[in-house]
Structures are given as structure tokens and as C-alpha cells.
Coordinates of C-alpha atoms and ligand atoms in Angstrom, one line a residue:
M1 CA 95.6 122.8 171.8
R2 CA 94.0 121.4 168.8
F3 CA 90.6 120.5 170.3
N4 CA 89.7 123.7 172.1
S5 CA 87.8 125.2 169.2
L6 CA 85.6 122.1 169.0
L7 CA 83.6 122.9 172.1
A8 CA 84.4 126.5 173.0
A9 CA 81.8 128.4 171.0
E10 CA 79.1 125.8 171.1
N11 CA 75.7 126.1 172.6
L12 CA 75.3 123.7 175.6
S13 CA 72.5 125.6 177.3
I14 CA 69.6 123.8 179.0
F15 CA 67.7 127.1 178.5
D16 CA 67.7 126.7 174.7
P17 CA 66.2 123.3 174.2
V18 CA 65.1 121.9 170.8
S19 CA 63.1 118.8 172.0
P20 CA 60.1 118.2 174.2
P21 CA 62.0 116.6 177.1
G22 CA 64.4 119.5 177.0
E23 CA 61.5 122.0 177.1
S24 CA 59.9 120.2 180.1
I25 CA 63.2 120.5 181.9
R26 CA 63.6 124.2 181.1
S27 CA 60.0 124.9 182.3
L28 CA 60.7 123.1 185.6
A29 CA 64.0 125.0 186.0
F30 CA 62.2 128.3 185.5
F31 CA 59.4 127.4 187.9
V32 CA 61.8 126.3 190.6
F33 CA 63.9 129.5 190.1
A34 CA 60.7 131.6 190.3
V35 CA 59.5 130.0 193.6
T36 CA 62.9 130.1 195.3
G37 CA 63.5 133.6 193.9
V38 CA 60.3 135.0 195.5
I39 CA 61.2 133.3 198.8
F40 CA 64.7 134.8 198.6
L41 CA 63.3 138.3 197.9
I42 CA 60.9 138.1 200.8
V43 CA 63.5 136.8 203.3
E44 CA 66.2 139.3 202.2
G45 CA 63.7 142.1 202.0
I46 CA 62.6 141.6 205.7
L47 CA 66.2 141.3 206.7
L48 CA 67.3 144.5 205.0
Y49 CA 64.2 146.3 206.3
S50 CA 65.0 145.3 209.8
V51 CA 68.7 146.2 209.6
Y52 CA 67.7 149.7 208.3
R53 CA 64.6 150.2 210.6
F54 CA 66.4 149.2 213.8
R55 CA 69.9 150.5 212.8
H56 CA 70.0 152.6 216.0
G57 CA 69.3 149.6 218.3
A58 CA 66.4 149.2 220.6
P59 CA 64.4 152.4 221.4
K60 CA 65.7 152.5 225.0
Q61 CA 69.3 151.6 225.7
G62 CA 69.6 148.3 227.4
S63 CA 65.9 147.4 226.9
E64 CA 64.8 144.4 224.8
P65 CA 62.1 144.5 222.1
P66 CA 58.7 142.9 223.0
Q67 CA 59.1 139.1 223.4
V68 CA 56.4 136.9 221.9
Y69 CA 55.9 133.3 223.1
G70 CA 53.8 130.6 221.7
S71 CA 51.8 132.4 219.0
K72 CA 49.7 129.8 217.5
P73 CA 48.8 131.6 214.2
I74 CA 52.5 132.3 213.5
E75 CA 53.6 128.7 214.2
I76 CA 50.8 127.4 212.0
A77 CA 51.8 129.8 209.3
W78 CA 55.5 129.0 209.2
T79 CA 54.8 125.3 209.2
A80 CA 52.0 125.3 206.7
V81 CA 53.4 127.7 204.1
P82 CA 56.7 125.8 203.6
A83 CA 54.9 122.5 203.6
L84 CA 52.5 123.8 200.9
I85 CA 55.5 125.1 198.8
V86 CA 57.2 121.8 199.0
F87 CA 54.0 120.0 198.1
V88 CA 53.5 122.2 195.0
L89 CA 57.2 121.5 194.0
I90 CA 56.7 117.8 194.4
L91 CA 53.6 117.9 192.1
I92 CA 55.4 119.9 189.4
I93 CA 58.5 117.7 189.5
A94 CA 56.3 114.5 189.3
R95 CA 54.6 116.0 186.2
T96 CA 58.0 116.7 184.6
I97 CA 59.2 113.2 185.3
W98 CA 56.1 111.9 183.7
E99 CA 56.7 114.1 180.6
V100 CA 60.3 113.1 180.0
R101 CA 60.0 109.5 181.0
V102 CA 60.5 106.8 178.4
D103 CA 58.0 104.5 177.0
P104 CA 59.9 102.9 174.2
H105 CA 57.2 100.3 173.7
N106 CA 54.6 102.9 172.8
P107 CA 56.0 105.3 170.3
P108 CA 53.4 107.9 169.0
K109 CA 51.0 106.1 166.6
D110 CA 52.2 106.1 163.0
S111 CA 55.5 107.7 163.9
K112 CA 58.9 106.5 162.7
P113 CA 60.9 105.6 165.7
L114 CA 64.7 105.3 165.6
R115 CA 66.2 102.8 168.1
V116 CA 69.9 102.9 168.9
T117 CA 71.9 101.1 171.6
V118 CA 74.5 103.3 173.2
I119 CA 77.4 101.6 174.9
G120 CA 79.7 103.7 177.0
H121 CA 83.4 102.9 177.0
Q122 CA 86.5 104.5 178.5
W123 CA 86.5 106.9 176.7
W124 CA 84.3 106.8 173.7
W125 CA 80.7 106.1 172.7
E126 CA 79.6 103.1 170.7
Y127 CA 76.3 103.4 168.7
V128 CA 74.6 100.2 167.5
Y129 CA 71.8 101.2 165.1
E130 CA 69.0 98.7 165.7
S131 CA 66.0 99.9 163.7
Y132 CA 64.3 102.8 162.0
D133 CA 60.6 103.0 161.1
G134 CA 60.3 99.4 162.0
K135 CA 63.1 98.3 159.6
K136 CA 66.2 96.6 160.9
L137 CA 69.4 98.6 160.5
G138 CA 72.3 96.6 162.0
F139 CA 75.4 98.7 161.8
K140 CA 77.7 100.3 164.2
T141 CA 79.4 103.7 164.5
A142 CA 81.2 105.7 167.2
N143 CA 81.0 109.0 168.9
E144 CA 78.9 110.9 166.3
L145 CA 75.2 110.1 166.6
H146 CA 73.1 110.8 163.5
I147 CA 69.3 111.1 163.9
P148 CA 66.6 112.3 161.6
A149 CA 64.6 115.5 162.2
G150 CA 60.8 115.0 162.4
N151 CA 57.8 117.2 162.2
L152 CA 56.4 117.2 165.7
K153 CA 53.0 118.5 164.6
I154 CA 52.2 115.6 162.3
D155 CA 52.2 112.2 164.0
S156 CA 53.2 110.3 160.9
E157 CA 56.2 112.6 160.4
R158 CA 57.4 112.4 164.0
R159 CA 60.8 110.6 164.4
P160 CA 61.3 109.9 168.1
V161 CA 64.7 108.5 169.1
Y162 CA 64.9 105.8 171.7
L163 CA 68.3 105.2 173.2
T164 CA 69.1 102.0 175.1
L165 CA 72.0 102.8 177.4
Q166 CA 74.6 100.3 178.5
S167 CA 78.2 100.4 179.7
A168 CA 81.1 98.2 178.8
D169 CA 83.2 99.2 181.9
V170 CA 82.3 101.9 184.4
C171 CA 79.5 104.4 184.9
H172 CA 79.1 107.1 182.2
S173 CA 76.3 109.5 181.6
F174 CA 74.8 110.6 178.3
W175 CA 74.1 114.3 178.3
V176 CA 73.2 116.5 175.4
P177 CA 71.7 119.5 177.2
R178 CA 69.6 120.9 174.3
L179 CA 68.0 117.5 173.6
A180 CA 67.3 115.8 177.0
G181 CA 68.3 115.4 180.6
K182 CA 71.2 113.3 181.7
M183 CA 70.9 109.5 181.8
D184 CA 73.5 107.2 183.3
L185 CA 75.1 104.2 181.6
I186 CA 75.6 101.7 184.3
P187 CA 77.5 98.3 184.1
G188 CA 75.1 95.4 184.3
R189 CA 72.0 97.6 183.9
T190 CA 70.0 99.0 181.0
N191 CA 68.7 102.5 181.0
E192 CA 66.5 104.3 178.5
L193 CA 66.4 107.8 177.1
W194 CA 64.1 109.4 174.7
F195 CA 64.0 112.6 172.6
E196 CA 62.8 113.9 169.3
T197 CA 63.3 117.2 167.5
G198 CA 62.3 119.1 164.4
K199 CA 65.4 121.2 164.2
T200 CA 68.3 120.1 162.2
G201 CA 71.8 120.9 163.3
L202 CA 74.7 119.7 165.5
Y203 CA 74.1 119.4 169.2
L204 CA 77.0 118.8 171.5
G205 CA 77.2 117.0 174.8
Q206 CA 79.6 115.5 177.2
C207 CA 79.9 112.4 179.4
A208 CA 78.4 113.7 182.6
E209 CA 79.6 111.1 185.1
F210 CA 83.3 110.9 186.2
C211 CA 84.6 107.8 184.5
G212 CA 88.4 108.0 184.8
A213 CA 91.3 110.1 183.7
Q214 CA 89.9 111.1 180.3
H215 CA 86.3 111.7 181.3
A216 CA 86.6 115.3 180.2
K217 CA 87.5 114.1 176.7
M218 CA 84.5 111.9 176.2
L219 CA 82.5 114.3 174.1
L220 CA 79.2 113.7 172.4
R221 CA 78.1 115.0 169.0
V222 CA 74.5 114.5 167.8
Y223 CA 73.8 115.4 164.2
V224 CA 70.1 116.0 163.4
D225 CA 69.8 115.6 159.7
T226 CA 66.8 116.1 157.4
P227 CA 65.2 112.7 156.7
D228 CA 66.7 112.5 153.2
V229 CA 70.2 113.2 154.4
F230 CA 69.7 110.7 157.2
D231 CA 68.6 108.0 154.8
K232 CA 71.6 108.6 152.7
W233 CA 73.9 108.5 155.7
V234 CA 72.3 105.2 156.8
K235 CA 72.7 103.7 153.3
N236 CA 76.4 104.5 153.4
Q237 CA 76.9 103.2 156.9
Q238 CA 75.4 99.9 155.9
Q239 CA 77.9 99.4 153.1
K240 CA 81.1 97.4 153.4
A241 CA 84.3 99.4 153.5
V242 CA 85.5 101.0 150.3
D243 CA 88.1 98.7 148.7
D244 CA 90.3 101.2 146.8
P245 CA 92.9 99.5 144.6
A246 CA 95.1 102.6 144.9
V247 CA 95.8 101.9 148.6
V248 CA 96.3 98.1 148.4
K249 CA 99.7 98.5 150.2
G250 CA 98.2 100.6 152.9
K251 CA 95.4 98.1 153.5
K252 CA 98.0 95.3 153.8
A253 CA 100.0 97.3 156.2
F254 CA 96.9 98.0 158.3
L255 CA 95.7 94.4 158.3
A256 CA 99.1 93.1 159.2
R257 CA 99.1 95.2 162.4
S258 CA 97.4 94.6 165.7
C259 CA 94.9 97.3 164.8
V260 CA 92.6 94.5 163.7
N261 CA 92.4 93.0 167.1
C262 CA 90.4 96.0 168.4
H263 CA 89.0 97.7 165.3
R264 CA 86.5 96.5 162.8
V265 CA 86.5 97.4 159.1
Y266 CA 83.5 95.7 157.7
G267 CA 84.3 93.5 154.6
T268 CA 88.0 93.0 155.6
G269 CA 89.7 90.7 158.0
A270 CA 89.6 93.4 160.7
E271 CA 86.8 92.2 163.1
G272 CA 87.8 93.7 166.4
T273 CA 84.9 95.0 168.6
Y274 CA 86.8 96.5 171.4
A275 CA 87.4 99.9 169.8
P276 CA 85.5 102.2 167.5
D277 CA 84.3 100.7 164.2
L278 CA 86.4 102.2 161.4
T279 CA 84.4 101.1 158.4
H280 CA 83.3 104.6 157.6
L281 CA 85.9 106.5 159.6
M282 CA 86.2 109.4 157.2
S283 CA 82.4 110.1 157.4
R284 CA 83.1 111.4 160.9
D285 CA 84.1 115.0 161.6
T286 CA 86.1 114.2 164.6
L287 CA 88.5 111.7 166.1
A288 CA 89.0 110.3 169.7
S289 CA 85.4 111.0 170.9
G290 CA 85.1 114.5 169.5
I291 CA 88.4 116.0 170.7
I292 CA 90.2 116.5 167.4
T293 CA 89.0 117.4 163.9
N294 CA 89.3 114.5 161.6
T295 CA 91.9 115.6 159.1
R296 CA 94.7 113.5 157.6
E297 CA 97.3 115.3 159.6
H298 CA 95.5 114.8 162.9
L299 CA 94.7 111.2 162.1
R300 CA 98.4 110.6 161.5
Q301 CA 99.4 112.3 164.7
W302 CA 96.7 110.3 166.6
I303 CA 97.9 107.0 165.3
A304 CA 101.6 107.9 165.9
D305 CA 100.9 108.5 169.6
P306 CA 97.3 108.4 171.0
Q307 CA 98.7 108.9 174.5
K308 CA 99.7 112.4 173.7
D309 CA 96.2 113.6 173.1
K310 CA 94.4 111.2 175.5
P311 CA 96.9 109.9 178.2
G312 CA 95.7 106.6 179.6
C313 CA 93.4 105.7 176.7
L314 CA 93.4 102.1 175.7
M315 CA 95.0 102.7 172.3
P316 CA 98.8 102.4 172.5
A317 CA 101.4 103.9 170.3
F318 CA 102.5 101.0 168.0
G319 CA 105.9 102.5 167.1
L320 CA 105.1 102.5 163.4
S321 CA 107.9 103.9 161.1
E322 CA 107.1 107.1 159.2
S323 CA 106.6 105.1 156.0
E324 CA 104.3 102.6 157.7
L325 CA 102.3 105.5 159.2
D326 CA 101.8 107.0 155.8
L327 CA 100.6 103.7 154.4
V328 CA 98.1 103.1 157.2
V329 CA 96.8 106.7 157.0
D330 CA 96.6 106.4 153.2
Y331 CA 94.3 103.4 153.7
L332 CA 92.2 104.8 156.5
A333 CA 91.7 108.0 154.5
T334 CA 89.7 106.1 151.9
L335 CA 87.1 104.7 154.4
R336 CA 84.3 107.1 153.6
Ligands
CUA1 CU1 82.4 108.5 180.4 CU2 82.7 110.3 182.0

């Protein structure tokens, strides 16, 4: 299968976080493991000791061991100790929730917040870039989220990312384990999620709420770029689509088809908002929400029959002839 290699070797571990919320969640996990681990060892230890110590049965055949009734100290101990443990866990969890909670209205002073609205669709992610460092952005992209790396030690160099999460259809869940905890995208409700990181790289994730037949193929890719690379990327995304005279026939073929009812190519007649924005399609590494690498060959196969890779997805096969397919792919391949 073409898409296996995209996820197989990647690091999706919550134990290897690169952002403060991820670190809080890891600390909590370690703490809970430690507490429950100690309890486990004590209980199993007593059990094994008893099995070994009394392996020959009671000292006298037929007799019972001493029976103890109503020991106040023991009853107080086994009520108070678990209650105390639960109370400590509650306090630690409350502190973690406090640490990872969102306050989008109060970004760190002098920082450069990035604000993006994420809309979950069956089965892809829409990203509406709202603003960065107080300046309006106003462009859309799909499936591959780009964010700038910051310097977490200097407030004016921090670049916290505030996501506003919404859904166009059913419940989804945004989860990039190394950046933050899961947050659901719920129809008719707006949720928020926050993270920031100083480490550039690609961080993968996955829709974490069952949302229909292709839930498993609703992958997430977050690219953390250096601020310069991010600025360049933003500049490019804000541009209208490339209008390459060499593919005029292909553009015509594309615009004549019903592709334009769902897809948008900024600067052309294609104004659909129902499906991923294709204005800068070739600036993305993958197709179909991260399941296929974005090569000309794969793009052609995807357009020829999307149902083969993602059965049930909303994009139908349009029955294009081989030559029409070539023309449309020629055109799309210029949308950098
Ligand atoms: Cu979207 Cu699962």
C-alpha cells in the first residue's frame, strides 16, 4: 500500500513531547504510573509472600487461621490511605489541567501568537489562518498545518499557537501527541487548544475520535518551521494561484469540470469551499489528508478514482478520459 510508509516509522510518543502542554501531560503520566506502580508492587508483594509463606496450608490440618473482627486501626488505615492517594491524584491532575488549559485572550506578553481555525471534515482538516503577531492573514489550506518555532526562553520570541476547533459534520478529535493532548471538534461548539514549541520538524498526528468509515485515514501533519521559512510559506500561501500559460488547456479542462463546485483555486473561477483549497496544492507533501505522497503519479491516480484509496470519501470518480486526466494533472501540478 502506498501510504504505509508515511506513518510507520514516525514518532507519535506522548513520552517524547516538544511543547509545554505535552511535557505537563508526560509528567502527569509518569506520576500516575509511579503511584499506581507502587500500589501494584505492595499488593502483589503481599500476595506472593502469602502464597509462599502459607504454601503448606494452615499449621494444623482442618484448623483456621486467627480471625480478627472489627479492628478499628486497620479499618481507619484502609479507608484513609486510599482516600489520601485519590486526593493527591486529584490535586496533581487539577494542576496539569491548569497548565495545559487555553487562555487565548492572554498570550504571553510581547509574544507573537499564531491563530488558526481548524475545521474537521469527513475526512480531512481545513485550516483557516486568522492572524500572526497581530497581523491578519486570511488564507486557507488543508491537512498540513505550518507553524513557526519560537524561543520559549525569551517572551518576545515566543510564538504560541492558538487553535479554534470546529466541525463541519460529525465529531473529530485533533491529536498530535508530541505537541498537545487531544481536543475534540464538535458540531455546533467551539473548542480551543494551545501549544508552542522551539523545535523545528514534522510532527504527526491522527484524528482521535471515530468519525466514519475513513476515520483511520484522517491524518495530521504539523510542520514546525523556523520563523523565516514560516514567513516565506505564509507569503506564498497568500498569493493567488500561479497562472502558467503553458497549461492553459489544462486550466480550461479543470474549470470546465465540476471540480470547481467543491474546490477553490484563488484567482480563478473555482470558488468551492466544500473540499480542500487547491490554490497551493503542490506546496503540500501529501494528498487525501496525509495518506499518499503528493507526486504527479499519485495525484493522477487519486483524481482518476479517489474511492480506491479512500472508499466512501465525498470526492467521486468523474470518469475523465486519459487525455483529460493528463490535462487536469498538468494544470494542478503548477499550483505551487
Ligand atoms: Cu475525523 Cu476521526
